[in-house]
Coordinates of C-alpha atoms in Angstrom, one line a residue:
M1 CA 159.5 105.1 108.5
Q2 CA 156.3 104.0 107.8
I3 CA 155.0 100.9 105.8
D4 CA 151.5 100.4 104.7
D5 CA 149.4 97.2 103.7
A6 CA 150.7 97.1 100.8
G7 CA 154.6 96.8 102.0
N8 CA 154.9 100.6 100.5
V9 CA 157.6 102.0 102.9
T10 CA 158.1 106.1 102.9
G11 CA 159.9 108.2 105.7
T12 CA 163.0 110.4 106.7
Y13 CA 166.5 109.8 107.9
T14 CA 168.0 112.8 109.4
S15 CA 171.7 113.1 110.5
G16 CA 171.8 116.8 111.7
T17 CA 170.6 119.3 108.8
R18 CA 171.5 115.7 106.1
I19 CA 168.0 115.2 105.4
C20 CA 166.6 112.5 103.1
D21 CA 163.5 111.1 101.9
L22 CA 163.0 107.2 101.4
Q23 CA 160.8 105.1 99.8
G24 CA 160.8 101.6 98.9
T25 CA 159.3 98.0 99.9
A26 CA 159.0 95.5 102.4
T27 CA 157.5 92.3 101.1
L28 CA 157.8 88.7 102.2
A29 CA 160.7 87.3 101.3
T30 CA 159.2 84.3 100.3
P31 CA 155.3 85.0 99.0
G32 CA 152.6 83.6 100.5
S33 CA 154.9 81.8 103.2
A34 CA 154.1 82.3 107.3
K35 CA 158.0 83.0 107.8
N36 CA 159.2 85.9 109.5
L37 CA 161.6 87.2 107.0
Y38 CA 161.0 90.0 104.7
A39 CA 162.8 91.3 101.5
V40 CA 163.0 95.3 101.6
R41 CA 165.0 97.5 98.9
I42 CA 164.5 101.5 99.8
V43 CA 166.2 104.4 98.1
A44 CA 167.2 107.5 99.6
E45 CA 166.7 110.9 97.9
N46 CA 168.0 114.4 98.6
S47 CA 165.1 115.8 100.6
T48 CA 163.2 119.2 99.4
Q49 CA 162.8 120.1 103.2
P50 CA 164.2 123.5 103.8
G51 CA 167.6 123.7 105.4
S52 CA 168.8 120.9 104.5
T53 CA 172.3 120.1 103.2
G54 CA 171.9 117.0 101.2
C55 CA 171.6 113.3 102.4
A56 CA 174.2 111.1 104.1
L57 CA 172.8 108.0 102.7
S58 CA 174.2 107.1 99.2
T59 CA 171.3 108.6 96.9
G60 CA 169.9 106.9 94.0
V61 CA 170.9 103.5 94.6
P62 CA 168.7 101.2 96.1
H63 CA 169.5 99.5 99.2
N64 CA 168.5 95.8 99.3
G65 CA 168.2 93.8 102.7
F66 CA 166.1 92.1 105.2
A67 CA 163.9 92.7 108.2
A68 CA 161.8 90.7 110.6
I69 CA 159.8 91.4 113.2
R70 CA 161.0 91.0 116.7
L71 CA 159.0 90.7 119.8
M72 CA 160.7 93.1 122.9
P73 CA 159.5 93.2 126.5
A74 CA 157.9 96.8 126.5
D75 CA 159.7 97.9 129.3
G76 CA 163.2 97.5 128.5
S77 CA 163.9 94.5 130.7
I78 CA 166.6 91.8 130.0
I79 CA 164.6 89.5 132.7
V80 CA 161.1 88.1 131.5
N81 CA 158.3 86.5 133.6
S82 CA 155.0 85.1 133.3
S83 CA 153.6 89.0 133.0
T84 CA 155.8 90.5 130.8
R85 CA 154.2 92.6 128.2
Y86 CA 156.1 92.7 124.7
A87 CA 156.3 95.1 122.1
R88 CA 156.6 94.4 118.5
T89 CA 159.3 95.8 116.6
L90 CA 160.9 95.3 112.8
V91 CA 164.6 95.3 112.6
M92 CA 165.9 96.0 109.3
A93 CA 169.1 96.3 107.2
G94 CA 170.1 97.0 103.9
S95 CA 173.0 97.5 101.5
T96 CA 173.8 99.3 98.2
G97 CA 176.5 96.7 97.4
T98 CA 178.9 99.3 97.0
G99 CA 179.9 100.4 100.7
G100 CA 176.4 101.7 101.4
Y101 CA 174.1 100.6 104.1
F102 CA 171.5 101.1 106.8
T103 CA 170.2 99.3 109.3
M104 CA 167.1 100.6 111.6
Q105 CA 164.6 99.2 114.4
M106 CA 160.6 100.6 114.4
T107 CA 158.8 99.7 117.1
K108 CA 154.5 99.5 116.2
Q109 CA 152.8 103.0 117.3

């Protein structure tokens, strides 16, 4: 997944041969605030990629939820000290309200 400076989300979800194209938005939940909470809205559609056998997510229905930026030790350790380096990750979860849902975590590249 990718998020541009305007908060537009694009990406692909793959589960075996089931491929979904993802589009949506990720914006501050409280516009103009400095809070670390983002409102997300993602819609999955069947991919036109060759070999795709459909989408494993609920298609055409908005998945609404929230996301937050989280700092994680870059080396994956659970014990931190003054020399620990951190990587920013975005943790996101959303649901359709009718049983469909997604969760994901992205690390800034």
